[in-house]
Coordinates of C-alpha atoms in Angstrom, one line a residue:
M13 CA -0.3 0.4 0.3
A14 CA 1.4 3.4 -1.0
T15 CA 0.8 6.6 0.8
E16 CA 1.1 9.8 -0.9
I17 CA 3.3 13.0 0.5
K18 CA 1.2 16.2 0.2
V19 CA 1.9 19.9 0.6
P20 CA 0.3 20.8 4.2
P21 CA -1.9 23.7 4.5
L22 CA 0.4 26.5 4.9
G23 CA -2.1 29.3 5.5
E24 CA -4.2 32.0 5.2
S25 CA -3.8 33.9 2.3
V26 CA -1.0 31.7 1.6
T27 CA -1.9 28.8 -1.4
E28 CA 1.6 27.3 -2.5
G29 CA 5.2 27.3 -2.7
T30 CA 8.1 25.6 -3.7
V31 CA 10.4 22.2 -2.6
A32 CA 13.1 24.5 -1.4
R33 CA 15.2 20.9 -0.2
W34 CA 13.9 16.7 -0.3
L35 CA 16.4 15.4 2.9
K36 CA 15.7 11.7 1.3
K37 CA 16.3 10.6 -1.6
V38 CA 14.3 7.1 -3.7
G39 CA 15.2 4.2 -1.8
D40 CA 15.9 5.2 1.2
S41 CA 13.8 4.6 4.8
V42 CA 11.2 6.7 6.9
K43 CA 9.3 7.1 9.8
I44 CA 6.6 8.6 10.3
D45 CA 7.4 12.8 11.2
E46 CA 10.1 12.8 10.0
T47 CA 11.2 15.4 8.0
L48 CA 11.2 14.8 4.8
I49 CA 11.4 18.0 2.7
E50 CA 11.7 21.4 3.3
F51 CA 8.7 23.9 1.4
E52 CA 9.5 27.3 1.0
T53 CA 6.5 30.0 1.4
D54 CA 6.0 33.8 0.6
K55 CA 6.5 34.1 4.2
V56 CA 7.8 31.0 6.2
T57 CA 9.7 27.8 5.4
V58 CA 7.8 24.8 6.4
D59 CA 8.9 20.8 7.2
V60 CA 7.0 18.8 5.6
P61 CA 7.1 15.2 7.6
S62 CA 6.1 11.5 6.2
P63 CA 2.6 10.9 6.5
A64 CA 3.7 7.0 7.0
T65 CA 6.3 4.8 8.0
G66 CA 7.9 2.8 5.0
V67 CA 10.2 4.0 1.3
L68 CA 10.0 7.0 -0.4
S69 CA 9.5 5.2 -3.7
E70 CA 8.7 8.4 -5.8
I71 CA 9.6 11.7 -5.7
S72 CA 6.4 13.7 -7.9
A73 CA 7.9 17.1 -7.2
P74 CA 11.9 17.8 -7.5
E75 CA 13.2 21.2 -5.6
G76 CA 12.8 23.9 -6.9
A77 CA 9.2 23.0 -8.2
N78 CA 6.0 25.1 -6.9
V79 CA 3.8 23.0 -5.8
A80 CA 0.2 24.7 -4.5
V81 CA -1.9 23.5 -1.3
G82 CA -2.6 20.0 -1.6
G83 CA -0.5 18.9 -4.0
L84 CA 1.1 15.4 -4.2
L85 CA 5.0 15.6 -3.3
G86 CA 5.9 12.0 -3.5
V87 CA 5.1 8.6 -2.5
I88 CA 5.9 6.5 0.5
A89 CA 5.6 2.2 -0.3
E90 CA 5.5 -0.2 2.1
G91 CA 8.4 -2.0 3.1
A92 CA 12.8 -1.9 4.5
A93 CA 15.3 -0.2 1.7
G94 CA 17.3 -2.5 -0.5
A95 CA 20.7 -2.8 -0.3
A96 CA 22.6 -0.1 -1.1
A97 CA 24.4 -0.3 -4.3
K98 CA 28.2 -1.0 -4.4
P99 CA 30.3 2.4 -4.3
A100 CA 32.0 2.0 -8.2
A101 CA 35.7 1.0 -7.8
A102 CA 38.0 3.7 -7.8
T103 CA 39.7 4.6 -10.9
A104 CA 43.8 4.9 -11.1
P105 CA 44.5 8.4 -11.4
A106 CA 46.4 8.6 -15.1
K107 CA 50.2 9.3 -14.8
V108 CA 50.8 13.0 -15.2
E109 CA 54.5 13.1 -17.0
A110 CA 56.6 15.8 -15.2
P111 CA 56.6 19.3 -17.5
K112 CA 60.4 19.3 -19.2
P113 CA 62.1 22.8 -17.8
A114 CA 62.5 25.6 -21.3
A115 CA 65.7 25.3 -21.9
A116 CA 67.5 28.9 -21.5
P117 CA 67.2 31.3 -24.4
A118 CA 70.7 32.2 -25.9
P119 CA 72.2 35.2 -25.0
A120 CA 72.3 38.2 -28.3
P121 CA 75.3 38.2 -29.5
A122 CA 76.1 41.6 -28.6
A123 CA 76.1 40.8 -25.1
A124 CA 78.3 37.4 -25.5
S125 CA 81.1 39.5 -27.3
A126 CA 80.9 41.5 -24.7
A127 CA 81.5 39.1 -22.2
T128 CA 83.9 37.2 -24.0
D129 CA 86.2 40.5 -24.4
L130 CA 86.1 41.4 -20.8
D131 CA 86.5 37.5 -19.8
R132 CA 89.9 38.2 -21.1
S133 CA 90.7 41.2 -20.3
G134 CA 93.4 42.3 -17.6
P135 CA 91.8 43.5 -13.9
A136 CA 92.5 47.1 -14.4
A137 CA 90.9 47.0 -17.4
R138 CA 87.7 45.6 -17.1
K139 CA 88.1 48.0 -13.8
L140 CA 87.7 50.8 -16.3
V141 CA 84.7 49.7 -17.9
A142 CA 83.2 49.7 -15.0
E143 CA 84.1 52.3 -13.0
N144 CA 83.8 54.7 -16.3
Q145 CA 79.9 52.0 -17.3
L146 CA 81.5 51.6 -21.0
D147 CA 80.5 49.1 -23.1
A148 CA 83.5 47.0 -24.0
T149 CA 83.0 46.2 -26.9
S150 CA 82.9 50.1 -28.6
I151 CA 86.5 49.8 -27.6
P152 CA 88.9 48.5 -30.5
A153 CA 91.4 46.0 -28.5
T154 CA 95.2 45.9 -29.1
G155 CA 95.7 43.5 -26.6
K156 CA 97.2 39.7 -26.8
D157 CA 94.9 37.4 -28.5
G158 CA 91.8 40.3 -28.8
R159 CA 92.2 41.7 -25.5
L160 CA 91.2 44.8 -24.0
T161 CA 94.1 46.5 -22.0
K162 CA 93.7 49.4 -20.1
G163 CA 96.1 51.6 -22.7
D164 CA 92.4 50.6 -25.2
V165 CA 90.1 52.1 -22.5
L166 CA 92.3 55.2 -21.4
G167 CA 92.2 55.8 -25.0
A168 CA 88.8 55.8 -25.6
I169 CA 87.5 57.4 -22.4
A170 CA 90.6 60.6 -24.2
T171 CA 88.9 61.0 -27.4
G172 CA 85.9 60.0 -26.5
T173 CA 85.2 57.5 -28.5
A174 CA 84.5 54.7 -26.2
A175 CA 80.0 54.4 -26.0
P176 CA 78.6 53.9 -22.7
A177 CA 76.7 51.5 -21.5
A178 CA 73.4 49.6 -23.1
A179 CA 70.9 50.4 -19.4
P180 CA 69.6 47.1 -18.5
A181 CA 65.7 46.3 -20.3
P182 CA 63.3 47.4 -17.3
A183 CA 61.5 44.1 -15.8
A184 CA 57.9 42.9 -17.3
P185 CA 55.3 44.1 -14.5
V186 CA 53.7 40.9 -12.8
V187 CA 50.1 40.0 -12.8
Q188 CA 48.6 38.7 -10.5
A189 CA 46.2 36.4 -11.8
R190 CA 42.7 35.7 -10.8
E191 CA 41.5 33.1 -8.8
A192 CA 40.4 30.6 -10.8
G193 CA 36.3 30.3 -10.8
P194 CA 33.1 32.0 -13.2
R195 CA 33.0 36.0 -13.4
E196 CA 28.9 35.7 -12.5
Q197 CA 26.9 33.2 -10.5
R198 CA 23.2 33.6 -11.0
V199 CA 21.1 32.7 -8.3
K200 CA 16.9 32.2 -8.4
M201 CA 15.3 34.5 -5.5
T202 CA 13.8 32.5 -2.8
R203 CA 10.1 32.3 -2.5
L204 CA 11.2 34.7 0.7
R205 CA 12.6 37.3 -1.6
Q206 CA 10.5 37.2 -4.4
R207 CA 8.0 38.2 -1.9
I208 CA 10.0 41.3 0.3
A209 CA 10.4 42.2 -3.0
Q210 CA 6.8 42.5 -4.3
R211 CA 5.9 43.6 -0.9
L212 CA 9.1 46.8 -0.9
K213 CA 7.3 47.4 -3.9
E214 CA 4.3 47.5 -3.6
A215 CA 4.7 49.7 -0.3
Q216 CA 6.1 52.7 -3.0
N217 CA 3.5 52.4 -5.0
T218 CA 0.6 52.6 -3.5
A219 CA 2.0 55.1 -0.5
A220 CA 2.2 58.6 -0.1
M221 CA 5.1 58.0 1.8
L222 CA 7.5 60.8 3.9
T223 CA 10.3 59.8 6.3
T224 CA 10.9 62.4 9.7
F225 CA 13.8 62.2 11.5
N226 CA 14.9 63.0 15.7
E227 CA 17.2 61.8 17.7
V228 CA 17.2 60.9 21.2
D229 CA 19.5 61.2 24.6
M230 CA 19.9 57.3 25.8
T231 CA 21.7 58.3 28.8
A232 CA 18.1 57.6 31.1
I233 CA 17.2 54.3 30.0
M234 CA 21.1 52.9 29.8
A235 CA 21.2 54.0 33.0
I236 CA 18.1 52.0 34.0
R237 CA 19.9 48.8 32.3
E238 CA 23.2 48.5 34.5
Q239 CA 21.6 49.9 37.6
Y240 CA 18.5 47.2 36.6
K241 CA 20.1 44.4 34.9
D242 CA 20.8 42.1 36.5
A243 CA 18.1 41.9 39.2
F244 CA 16.2 42.0 36.2
E245 CA 17.7 38.4 35.2
K246 CA 17.6 37.0 38.2
K247 CA 13.8 38.1 38.2
H248 CA 12.6 37.4 34.9
G249 CA 15.4 34.8 33.5
V250 CA 16.0 37.4 30.2
K251 CA 17.7 40.4 30.2
L252 CA 16.5 44.1 29.9
G253 CA 16.9 44.7 26.6
F254 CA 16.4 48.8 24.5
M255 CA 13.3 46.7 22.8
S256 CA 10.7 46.6 25.7
F257 CA 11.0 50.4 26.2
F258 CA 10.9 51.7 22.6
V259 CA 7.6 48.7 22.2
K260 CA 6.1 50.9 25.6
A261 CA 7.5 54.5 23.9
C262 CA 5.7 53.8 20.9
I263 CA 2.0 52.3 22.4
A264 CA 2.1 55.1 24.1
G265 CA 2.8 57.4 21.1
L266 CA 0.3 55.7 19.0
K267 CA -2.5 55.2 21.7
E268 CA -2.6 58.9 21.6
L269 CA -2.1 59.2 18.2
P270 CA -5.0 56.2 16.7
A271 CA -3.9 57.1 13.0
V272 CA -0.8 56.2 13.6
N273 CA -1.9 53.0 14.1
A274 CA -5.0 53.1 11.5
E275 CA -4.5 51.2 8.3
I276 CA -6.3 52.9 4.7
S277 CA -9.0 49.7 3.9
G278 CA -10.9 50.9 -0.1
D279 CA -12.2 54.0 1.1
E280 CA -12.6 53.6 5.0
L281 CA -9.6 54.1 7.4
I282 CA -9.7 51.3 10.0
Y283 CA -8.3 52.7 13.6
K284 CA -7.4 49.5 15.7
N285 CA -7.9 49.4 19.5
Y286 CA -5.0 46.9 19.7
Y287 CA -1.7 47.2 19.9
D288 CA 0.3 44.7 17.7
I289 CA 3.3 45.2 17.3
G290 CA 5.8 43.5 14.6
V291 CA 9.8 43.5 15.2
A292 CA 12.1 43.3 12.3
V293 CA 14.6 40.5 12.2
G294 CA 17.3 40.6 10.1
T295 CA 17.8 36.0 8.7
E296 CA 20.0 34.7 6.1
S297 CA 16.7 33.9 4.2
G298 CA 15.6 37.8 4.4
L299 CA 13.5 40.3 6.7
V300 CA 11.0 38.7 8.2
V301 CA 8.7 40.5 10.8
P302 CA 7.3 38.4 13.5
V303 CA 4.5 40.7 15.8
V304 CA 4.6 40.6 19.4
R305 CA 0.3 40.8 19.9
D306 CA -1.7 43.1 23.3
A307 CA 1.7 44.4 23.8
D308 CA -0.2 47.0 25.8
V309 CA -1.1 44.5 28.2
M310 CA 2.9 42.9 28.4
S311 CA 5.3 43.4 31.0
F312 CA 8.9 44.7 29.9
S313 CA 9.9 40.8 30.8
D314 CA 6.4 39.1 28.9
I315 CA 7.7 41.2 25.7
E316 CA 11.8 40.6 26.6
K317 CA 10.9 37.1 26.7
Q318 CA 7.9 37.4 23.4
I319 CA 11.1 38.6 21.0
G320 CA 14.3 36.5 22.1
V321 CA 11.5 33.4 21.2
Y322 CA 10.8 34.7 18.2
G323 CA 14.7 36.1 17.4
K324 CA 15.7 32.3 17.4
K325 CA 13.0 30.3 15.9
A326 CA 13.7 33.3 12.9
R327 CA 17.1 32.0 13.4
D328 CA 16.5 28.7 13.1
G329 CA 13.7 29.2 10.6
K330 CA 11.0 27.6 12.4
L331 CA 8.3 31.0 12.7
S332 CA 5.5 29.7 11.7
I333 CA 2.5 32.0 9.6
E334 CA -0.1 33.1 12.2
E335 CA 3.6 34.4 13.9
L336 CA 4.3 36.7 11.2
T337 CA 1.1 38.0 10.0
G338 CA -1.4 40.6 11.4
G339 CA 0.0 43.8 13.2
T340 CA -0.6 47.1 13.4
F341 CA 2.5 49.7 13.6
T342 CA 6.3 48.3 12.9
I343 CA 9.9 48.1 14.8
S344 CA 13.1 48.0 12.5
N345 CA 16.5 48.3 14.4
G346 CA 18.6 49.1 11.6
G347 CA 22.1 49.9 14.6
V348 CA 22.5 46.1 15.1
Y349 CA 24.2 46.1 12.0
G350 CA 26.2 49.8 12.2
S351 CA 23.4 51.9 10.4
L352 CA 23.1 55.4 11.8
M353 CA 20.5 56.4 10.3
S354 CA 18.1 55.8 7.5
T355 CA 14.1 55.6 5.9
P356 CA 12.4 52.5 6.9
I357 CA 10.1 51.0 4.4
L358 CA 6.8 50.7 5.1
N359 CA 4.9 47.1 5.8
P360 CA 1.9 47.2 3.9
P361 CA -1.2 47.4 5.3
Q362 CA 0.4 49.5 8.1
S363 CA 0.6 53.1 8.1
A364 CA 3.8 53.9 9.7
I365 CA 7.0 51.9 11.1
L366 CA 10.1 52.8 12.9
G367 CA 12.7 53.2 12.8
M368 CA 16.0 52.7 15.3
H369 CA 20.0 52.9 14.8
K370 CA 22.5 52.7 16.7
T371 CA 24.3 54.7 19.6
Q372 CA 26.5 56.7 19.7
K373 CA 28.6 59.3 21.7
R374 CA 28.2 63.1 20.0
P375 CA 28.3 66.5 21.7
V376 CA 24.9 68.0 22.7
A377 CA 24.4 70.9 23.9
I378 CA 22.6 70.0 27.1
G379 CA 21.2 74.4 28.8
D380 CA 24.8 76.6 28.0
K381 CA 26.9 73.7 28.1
V382 CA 28.4 70.9 25.7
E383 CA 28.1 67.8 27.1
I384 CA 28.8 63.7 25.1
R385 CA 26.3 61.6 24.9
P386 CA 24.7 58.5 23.9
M387 CA 22.8 59.6 20.7
M388 CA 20.2 57.6 18.7
Y389 CA 18.8 58.9 15.1
L390 CA 15.2 57.9 15.2
A391 CA 13.6 57.4 12.1
L392 CA 9.5 57.1 11.2
S393 CA 7.8 56.0 7.2
Y394 CA 4.9 56.9 7.5
D395 CA 1.5 57.0 4.9
H396 CA 0.8 61.0 3.9
R397 CA -2.3 59.9 3.0
I398 CA -3.7 58.9 6.2
I399 CA -1.4 60.3 8.8
D400 CA -0.2 63.8 8.7
G401 CA 2.5 66.0 9.4
R402 CA 1.2 67.3 12.6
E403 CA 1.1 63.9 13.9
A404 CA 4.2 62.1 12.3
V405 CA 6.1 64.8 14.0
T406 CA 4.8 64.6 17.4
F407 CA 4.1 60.8 17.8
L408 CA 8.1 60.6 17.5
V409 CA 8.4 63.8 19.6
R410 CA 6.5 61.2 22.6
V411 CA 8.5 58.6 21.7
K412 CA 11.4 61.0 22.5
E413 CA 10.3 61.9 25.1
N414 CA 8.5 58.4 27.6
L415 CA 12.9 57.4 26.6
E416 CA 14.6 59.9 27.6
D417 CA 12.2 60.3 30.4
P418 CA 11.2 56.2 31.2
Q419 CA 9.1 57.3 34.5
R420 CA 6.6 58.8 31.9
L421 CA 6.1 54.7 31.0
L422 CA 5.6 54.2 34.5
L423 CA 2.9 57.0 35.5
D424 CA 1.2 56.7 31.4
M425 CA 2.1 60.3 30.8

């Protein structure tokens, strides 16, 4: 009896995906619930388990194939795998004959003649030729057997008939050889990368996107973290990071300015009275945005724990469709990669996104004095169709105020 392997349900709005990798080959034994396939959608990579124990008898959808939900991926037959084929005998390497060294090129006649004349000359003549940098072949030799004498050299110098020695030819430049390998490589975009490209371009094409900037003094938050980090981790089992402060500061601003937490649907505006905050996470496959749901009723420790769980799942490729859908507002942190300033792109259908950046010490005016403070640039990109400039700037100022004076968050001010 054979069992078919089919694409499982992938969540709302996901109708198909791509076979990224088969973990078994035809003829391999498989066990029930053992992962057979890494199946890639435009949101996440899903592990497809084996529906039965047996032998993988057929692969209907090879790697790279697009398959709809419920489509056939392969077939599992009953029984055990057959004996593995014997490996082919290793072929003896062909004997390679070492190349013979090339014969040295014969010296030019003039150079050979010059060397011969000098070799047969006395040491005094050779010394004079070298000191005066003369061409020995241009001096008439009167000595026995055509030898050049000291007198011959002195006479040539006195009469000016001796030619100077030829300058040596410059050495040819050494060109570093390029490493072997292709100059270009074509790689098919993953479904996740295609979806990211589609959504980002959609945001640019449909939204009237604008970005406003501000900067925040991180002194107060850094002092709180330094004072309470050990006690916080001991009590809650998680480190106190910056992100929980930013989530809380943004929620306070969203409550005051509901348009920043709204979205456009056709000719209607949808104002949301809940706060599901997307936290952008970079992975090897691309940017994903898991959602911290109902973050307004969560504590600092709950937010830090949830973000930690999402970060690990994102790195392992284990985020579910449900964890990536929804969201009313997004926070993106380019500072972890060293970015000092950027203009983040909206995450449709949301109407705003906050960009965090690198904290860097800079001289700033505090009253009438200049002090060195840890500063961070903030960027709010927003859809101008629904959010006015006054609302966007006011929201960002509220975020700045809440971060620079964190007690405001505790007093709900």
